[in-house]
GROMACS .gro file of C-alpha atoms in nm:
model
  290
    1MET     CA    1  -1.185  -5.763  -0.525
    2THR     CA    2  -1.002  -5.471  -0.686
    3PHE     CA    3  -0.658  -5.494  -0.760
    4ARG     CA    4  -0.488  -5.225  -0.593
    5PHE     CA    5  -0.174  -5.166  -0.383
    6GLU     CA    6  -0.175  -4.997  -0.031
    7THR     CA    7   0.182  -4.844   0.143
    8LEU     CA    8   0.182  -4.911   0.483
    9LYS     CA    9   0.494  -4.813   0.615
   10THR     CA   10   0.822  -4.633   0.487
   11GLU     CA   11   1.143  -4.591   0.578
   12GLY     CA   12   1.351  -4.381   0.350
   13TYR     CA   13   1.263  -4.490   0.015
   14ALA     CA   14   1.221  -4.895   0.166
   15ARG     CA   15   0.834  -4.935   0.209
   16ARG     CA   16   0.603  -5.230   0.335
   17GLY     CA   17   0.302  -5.245   0.163
   18ARG     CA   18  -0.022  -5.510   0.041
   19LEU     CA   19  -0.122  -5.635  -0.279
   20PHE     CA   20  -0.469  -5.721  -0.335
   21THR     CA   21  -0.558  -5.987  -0.594
   22ALA     CA   22  -0.818  -6.178  -0.739
   23HIS     CA   23  -0.623  -6.496  -0.536
   24GLY     CA   24  -0.586  -6.300  -0.231
   25THR     CA   25  -0.333  -6.065  -0.052
   26VAL     CA   26   0.021  -6.026  -0.082
   27GLU     CA   27   0.270  -5.841   0.219
   28THR     CA   28   0.536  -5.678   0.032
   29PRO     CA   29   0.856  -5.658  -0.012
   30ALA     CA   30   0.753  -5.995  -0.181
   31PHE     CA   31   0.988  -6.279  -0.360
   32MET     CA   32   0.810  -6.482  -0.584
   33PRO     CA   33   0.968  -6.853  -0.657
   34VAL     CA   34   0.962  -6.940  -1.005
   35GLY     CA   35   0.711  -7.235  -1.084
   36THR     CA   36   0.849  -7.203  -1.440
   37ALA     CA   37   0.629  -7.461  -1.578
   38ALA     CA   38   0.340  -7.466  -1.343
   39THR     CA   39   0.536  -7.605  -1.063
   40VAL     CA   40   0.876  -7.462  -0.802
   41LYS     CA   41   1.079  -7.759  -0.881
   42ALA     CA   42   1.144  -8.001  -0.579
   43MET     CA   43   0.834  -7.797  -0.384
   44THR     CA   44   0.508  -7.886  -0.342
   45PRO     CA   45   0.249  -7.646  -0.304
   46GLU     CA   46   0.222  -7.710   0.094
   47ALA     CA   47   0.561  -7.691   0.128
   48LEU     CA   48   0.605  -7.331  -0.053
   49ARG     CA   49   0.284  -7.240   0.220
   50GLU     CA   50   0.515  -7.324   0.524
   51THR     CA   51   0.790  -7.098   0.365
   52GLY     CA   52   0.573  -6.832   0.415
   53THR     CA   53   0.533  -6.773   0.021
   54GLU     CA   54   0.215  -6.585  -0.096
   55ILE     CA   55   0.243  -6.533  -0.465
   56VAL     CA   56   0.451  -6.744  -0.741
   57LEU     CA   57   0.576  -6.710  -1.071
   58ALA     CA   58   0.491  -6.892  -1.407
   59ASN     CA   59   0.588  -6.863  -1.725
   60ALA     CA   60   0.398  -6.818  -2.050
   61TYR     CA   61   0.674  -6.932  -2.287
   62HIS     CA   62   0.686  -7.284  -2.116
   63LEU     CA   63   0.326  -7.324  -2.045
   64MET     CA   64   0.222  -7.256  -2.433
   65LEU     CA   65   0.454  -7.501  -2.553
   66ARG     CA   66   0.402  -7.751  -2.315
   67PRO     CA   67   0.095  -7.848  -2.222
   68GLY     CA   68  -0.075  -7.568  -2.392
   69ALA     CA   69  -0.243  -7.261  -2.249
   70GLU     CA   70  -0.609  -7.381  -2.398
   71ARG     CA   71  -0.536  -7.750  -2.214
   72ILE     CA   72  -0.488  -7.590  -1.886
   73ALA     CA   73  -0.778  -7.350  -1.943
   74ASP     CA   74  -0.965  -7.638  -1.993
   75LEU     CA   75  -0.839  -7.792  -1.701
   76GLY     CA   76  -0.964  -7.519  -1.485
   77GLY     CA   77  -0.720  -7.288  -1.522
   78LEU     CA   78  -0.344  -7.222  -1.391
   79HIS     CA   79  -0.449  -7.231  -1.004
   80ARG     CA   80  -0.654  -7.556  -1.000
   81PHE     CA   81  -0.356  -7.710  -1.256
   82MET     CA   82  -0.063  -7.667  -1.021
   83ASN     CA   83  -0.288  -7.653  -0.696
   84TRP     CA   84  -0.181  -7.297  -0.568
   85PRO     CA   85  -0.495  -7.110  -0.439
   86GLY     CA   86  -0.281  -6.828  -0.387
   87PRO     CA   87  -0.173  -6.528  -0.635
   88ILE     CA   88   0.000  -6.606  -0.945
   89LEU     CA   89   0.216  -6.380  -1.188
   90THR     CA   90   0.305  -6.467  -1.532
   91ASP     CA   91   0.593  -6.372  -1.715
   92SER     CA   92   0.517  -6.283  -2.075
   93GLY     CA   93   0.785  -6.510  -2.265
   94GLY     CA   94   1.003  -6.252  -2.382
   95PHE     CA   95   1.299  -6.318  -2.169
   96GLN     CA   96   1.262  -6.685  -2.283
   97VAL     CA   97   1.247  -6.611  -2.656
   98MET     CA   98   1.569  -6.416  -2.606
   99SER     CA   99   1.766  -6.663  -2.385
  100LEU     CA  100   1.601  -7.048  -2.495
  101ALA     CA  101   1.412  -7.019  -2.822
  102LYS     CA  102   1.578  -7.156  -3.166
  103LEU     CA  103   1.639  -6.946  -3.460
  104ARG     CA  104   1.393  -6.668  -3.304
  105ASP     CA  105   1.297  -6.390  -3.579
  106ILE     CA  106   1.170  -6.058  -3.440
  107ASP     CA  107   1.001  -5.817  -3.635
  108GLU     CA  108   0.726  -5.544  -3.538
  109SER     CA  109   0.471  -5.837  -3.550
  110GLY     CA  110   0.599  -6.033  -3.268
  111ALA     CA  111   0.863  -6.302  -3.241
  112THR     CA  112   0.895  -6.622  -3.478
  113PHE     CA  113   1.112  -6.913  -3.325
  114ARG     CA  114   1.148  -7.252  -3.280
  115SER     CA  115   1.096  -7.444  -2.995
  116HIS     CA  116   1.399  -7.518  -2.743
  117ILE     CA  117   1.166  -7.855  -2.678
  118ASP     CA  118   1.117  -7.995  -2.992
  119GLY     CA  119   1.211  -7.790  -3.278
  120THR     CA  120   0.829  -7.671  -3.399
  121GLU     CA  121   0.791  -7.313  -3.555
  122HIS     CA  122   0.527  -7.047  -3.286
  123HIS     CA  123   0.483  -6.699  -3.331
  124LEU     CA  124   0.421  -6.505  -2.998
  125SER     CA  125   0.272  -6.157  -3.056
  126PRO     CA  126   0.172  -5.918  -2.766
  127GLU     CA  127  -0.216  -6.012  -2.844
  128ARG     CA  128  -0.126  -6.385  -2.804
  129SER     CA  129   0.101  -6.328  -2.499
  130ILE     CA  130  -0.163  -6.155  -2.345
  131GLU     CA  131  -0.437  -6.400  -2.452
  132ILE     CA  132  -0.233  -6.693  -2.280
  133GLN     CA  133  -0.167  -6.570  -1.960
  134GLN     CA  134  -0.524  -6.472  -1.944
  135LEU     CA  135  -0.607  -6.845  -2.057
  136LEU     CA  136  -0.376  -6.910  -1.794
  137GLY     CA  137  -0.602  -6.729  -1.535
  138ALA     CA  138  -0.305  -6.506  -1.389
  139ASP     CA  139  -0.371  -6.291  -1.136
  140ILE     CA  140  -0.072  -6.015  -1.262
  141ALA     CA  141  -0.006  -6.077  -1.648
  142MET     CA  142   0.299  -5.862  -1.811
  143VAL     CA  143   0.348  -5.699  -2.103
  144PHE     CA  144   0.515  -5.879  -2.414
  145ASP     CA  145   0.834  -5.703  -2.450
  146GLU     CA  146   1.202  -5.778  -2.598
  147CYS     CA  147   1.415  -5.836  -2.335
  148THR     CA  148   1.728  -5.625  -2.444
  149PRO     CA  149   2.071  -5.860  -2.431
  150TYR     CA  150   2.409  -5.757  -2.278
  151PRO     CA  151   2.616  -5.587  -2.411
  152SER     CA  152   2.436  -5.400  -2.686
  153THR     CA  153   2.502  -5.049  -2.841
  154ALA     CA  154   2.323  -4.764  -2.740
  155GLU     CA  155   2.124  -4.742  -3.104
  156GLU     CA  156   2.054  -5.118  -3.076
  157THR     CA  157   1.930  -5.062  -2.696
  158ALA     CA  158   1.692  -4.787  -2.821
  159ARG     CA  159   1.550  -4.954  -3.103
  160SER     CA  160   1.489  -5.249  -2.871
  161MET     CA  161   1.314  -4.998  -2.623
  162GLU     CA  162   1.124  -4.855  -2.854
  163LEU     CA  163   0.995  -5.195  -2.996
  164SER     CA  164   0.886  -5.279  -2.642
  165LEU     CA  165   0.710  -4.971  -2.559
  166ARG     CA  166   0.478  -5.009  -2.891
  167TRP     CA  167   0.434  -5.388  -2.788
  168ALA     CA  168   0.317  -5.253  -2.474
  169GLU     CA  169   0.072  -5.042  -2.622
  170ARG     CA  170  -0.101  -5.353  -2.823
  171SER     CA  171  -0.025  -5.533  -2.486
  172LYS     CA  172  -0.261  -5.285  -2.293
  173ALA     CA  173  -0.520  -5.284  -2.599
  174ALA     CA  174  -0.550  -5.689  -2.573
  175PHE     CA  175  -0.573  -5.706  -2.203
  176LYS     CA  176  -0.946  -5.777  -2.125
  177SER     CA  177  -0.982  -5.661  -1.766
  178SER     CA  178  -1.166  -5.827  -1.499
  179PRO     CA  179  -1.184  -5.777  -1.119
  180GLY     CA  180  -0.890  -5.867  -0.920
  181HIS     CA  181  -0.661  -5.886  -1.212
  182ALA     CA  182  -0.397  -5.672  -1.321
  183LEU     CA  183  -0.116  -5.588  -1.633
  184PHE     CA  184   0.220  -5.448  -1.522
  185GLY     CA  185   0.404  -5.261  -1.783
  186ILE     CA  186   0.808  -5.290  -1.838
  187VAL     CA  187   1.079  -5.048  -1.839
  188GLN     CA  188   1.395  -5.118  -2.036
  189GLY     CA  189   1.685  -4.930  -2.189
  190GLY     CA  190   1.963  -5.170  -2.106
  191VAL     CA  191   2.251  -4.964  -1.890
  192TYR     CA  192   2.210  -4.631  -2.052
  193PRO     CA  193   2.068  -4.402  -1.789
  194GLU     CA  194   1.928  -4.151  -2.061
  195LEU     CA  195   1.729  -4.436  -2.236
  196ARG     CA  196   1.609  -4.597  -1.892
  197ARG     CA  197   1.465  -4.229  -1.843
  198LEU     CA  198   1.283  -4.209  -2.188
  199SER     CA  199   1.120  -4.565  -2.143
  200ALA     CA  200   1.036  -4.529  -1.756
  201GLY     CA  201   0.851  -4.189  -1.849
  202GLN     CA  202   0.686  -4.356  -2.197
  203ILE     CA  203   0.604  -4.678  -1.997
  204THR     CA  204   0.433  -4.476  -1.695
  205SER     CA  205   0.245  -4.258  -1.937
  206LEU     CA  206   0.033  -4.572  -2.002
  207PRO     CA  207  -0.213  -4.606  -1.726
  208PHE     CA  208  -0.071  -4.992  -1.603
  209ASP     CA  209  -0.165  -5.144  -1.244
  210GLY     CA  210   0.225  -5.168  -1.161
  211TYR     CA  211   0.553  -5.121  -1.340
  212ALA     CA  212   0.843  -5.367  -1.370
  213VAL     CA  213   1.180  -5.314  -1.438
  214GLY     CA  214   1.331  -5.554  -1.707
  215GLY     CA  215   1.650  -5.607  -1.896
  216LEU     CA  216   1.864  -5.636  -1.596
  217ALA     CA  217   2.063  -5.918  -1.439
  218VAL     CA  218   2.140  -6.053  -1.785
  219GLY     CA  219   2.526  -6.038  -1.743
  220GLU     CA  220   2.615  -5.708  -1.697
  221PRO     CA  221   2.864  -5.626  -1.419
  222LYS     CA  222   2.725  -5.619  -1.060
  223PRO     CA  223   2.753  -5.256  -0.975
  224ARG     CA  224   2.613  -5.123  -1.306
  225MET     CA  225   2.307  -5.335  -1.270
  226LEU     CA  226   2.264  -5.160  -0.902
  227GLU     CA  227   2.316  -4.852  -1.035
  228THR     CA  228   2.052  -4.889  -1.315
  229ALA     CA  229   1.784  -5.013  -1.062
  230ALA     CA  230   1.817  -4.794  -0.863
  231LEU     CA  231   1.761  -4.505  -1.102
  232SER     CA  232   1.496  -4.645  -1.251
  233ALA     CA  233   1.319  -4.731  -0.933
  234GLU     CA  234   1.297  -4.331  -0.858
  235LEU     CA  235   1.125  -4.291  -1.210
  236LEU     CA  236   0.833  -4.501  -1.125
  237PRO     CA  237   0.519  -4.381  -0.957
  238ALA     CA  238   0.485  -4.429  -0.582
  239ASP     CA  239   0.121  -4.545  -0.580
  240ARG     CA  240   0.191  -4.872  -0.769
  241PRO     CA  241   0.378  -5.185  -0.718
  242ARG     CA  242   0.742  -5.178  -0.832
  243TYR     CA  243   0.872  -5.535  -0.941
  244LEU     CA  244   1.241  -5.577  -1.005
  245MET     CA  245   1.247  -5.870  -1.246
  246GLY     CA  246   1.486  -6.158  -1.218
  247VAL     CA  247   1.673  -6.041  -0.922
  248GLY     CA  248   1.740  -6.306  -0.628
  249THR     CA  249   2.067  -6.337  -0.453
  250PRO     CA  250   1.992  -6.201  -0.055
  251GLN     CA  251   2.234  -5.906  -0.108
  252ASP     CA  252   2.055  -5.807  -0.391
  253ILE     CA  253   1.685  -5.797  -0.250
  254VAL     CA  254   1.791  -5.639   0.045
  255ALA     CA  255   1.978  -5.365  -0.185
  256ALA     CA  256   1.643  -5.349  -0.398
  257ILE     CA  257   1.394  -5.296  -0.103
  258GLY     CA  258   1.614  -5.025  -0.001
  259MET     CA  259   1.565  -4.858  -0.348
  260GLY     CA  260   1.187  -4.903  -0.323
  261TYR     CA  261   1.123  -5.230  -0.506
  262ASP     CA  262   0.843  -5.436  -0.371
  263MET     CA  263   0.835  -5.720  -0.588
  264PHE     CA  264   1.113  -6.000  -0.689
  265ASP     CA  265   1.150  -6.348  -0.861
  266CYS     CA  266   1.423  -6.572  -0.951
  267VAL     CA  267   1.548  -6.922  -0.991
  268LEU     CA  268   1.834  -6.895  -0.775
  269PRO     CA  269   1.690  -7.034  -0.443
  270THR     CA  270   1.541  -7.338  -0.567
  271ARG     CA  271   1.826  -7.413  -0.855
  272ASN     CA  272   2.118  -7.355  -0.586
  273ALA     CA  273   1.898  -7.560  -0.311
  274ARG     CA  274   1.913  -7.886  -0.604
  275ASN     CA  275   2.251  -7.869  -0.640
  276GLY     CA  276   2.346  -7.835  -0.289
  277SER     CA  277   2.393  -7.515  -0.237
  278ALA     CA  278   2.228  -7.336   0.084
  279PHE     CA  279   2.224  -6.953   0.187
  280THR     CA  280   2.322  -6.867   0.525
  281SER     CA  281   2.410  -6.553   0.733
  282GLU     CA  282   2.769  -6.663   0.710
  283GLY     CA  283   2.729  -6.685   0.320
  284LYS     CA  284   2.693  -6.944   0.102
  285ILE     CA  285   2.783  -7.277   0.155
  286SER     CA  286   2.818  -7.619  -0.027
  287ILE     CA  287   2.622  -7.874   0.170
  288LYS     CA  288   2.786  -8.185   0.007
  289GLN     CA  289   3.095  -8.045   0.101
  290ALA     CA  290   3.026  -7.874   0.456
   0.00000   0.00000   0.00000
């Protein structure tokens, strides 16, 4: 099946669509539960399917460290490894290098870091990130980028954004096209509108299959996050899927759908549930105290 995106209905900026991938179709807007290390914690694949989930997210950083991308490939690929027959999107590892890795060193070649598991040293380049994601068999792979931390000055953010652009170009060159599989570019630029406009122009000039907005929900004030997300959505082409990375509260998802986003992911639903918290129409409640 050829990877493609169809818009079925629009209302304002919001839209309903359909993604076609190598492992089936996804109705959008779509929330992707996060199966970081090839499993959505405390959920079986069957239970996930019963919720209506059609696509899940896994992470290149975690899987490269344990059990290893080559080992998963030898065992038949990530779909077989995690017993998930539907589409899988893999995050490239850039965010985890920023948030989890010890003693990281980022330069033009990529990121050298020590594993948060056992302290061993690793180097993750755009080319290696793409190789890992393709070994896993991801339906949708992401370019390797530097997730700019918050707060950062405009100068620091601009340097990071330009590095991410060069890494995106290298990720695109390393990606081996195959039917039904896609590579998404990522817009960066922190909370600076002029940098977001510049990054979106640069990234959308490259022919990616879809476009994501990264570097948000990393500690910035909520109004700033929503303003930046809305601006970024306006800068993305209407004929490609739009993915707002790391956004997961019900209110934020509804707001982002109204901005024109199609895809979302977050660890929040399963993390909250494991800690005895539930989302309801009356707000969040603690099951332990209810």
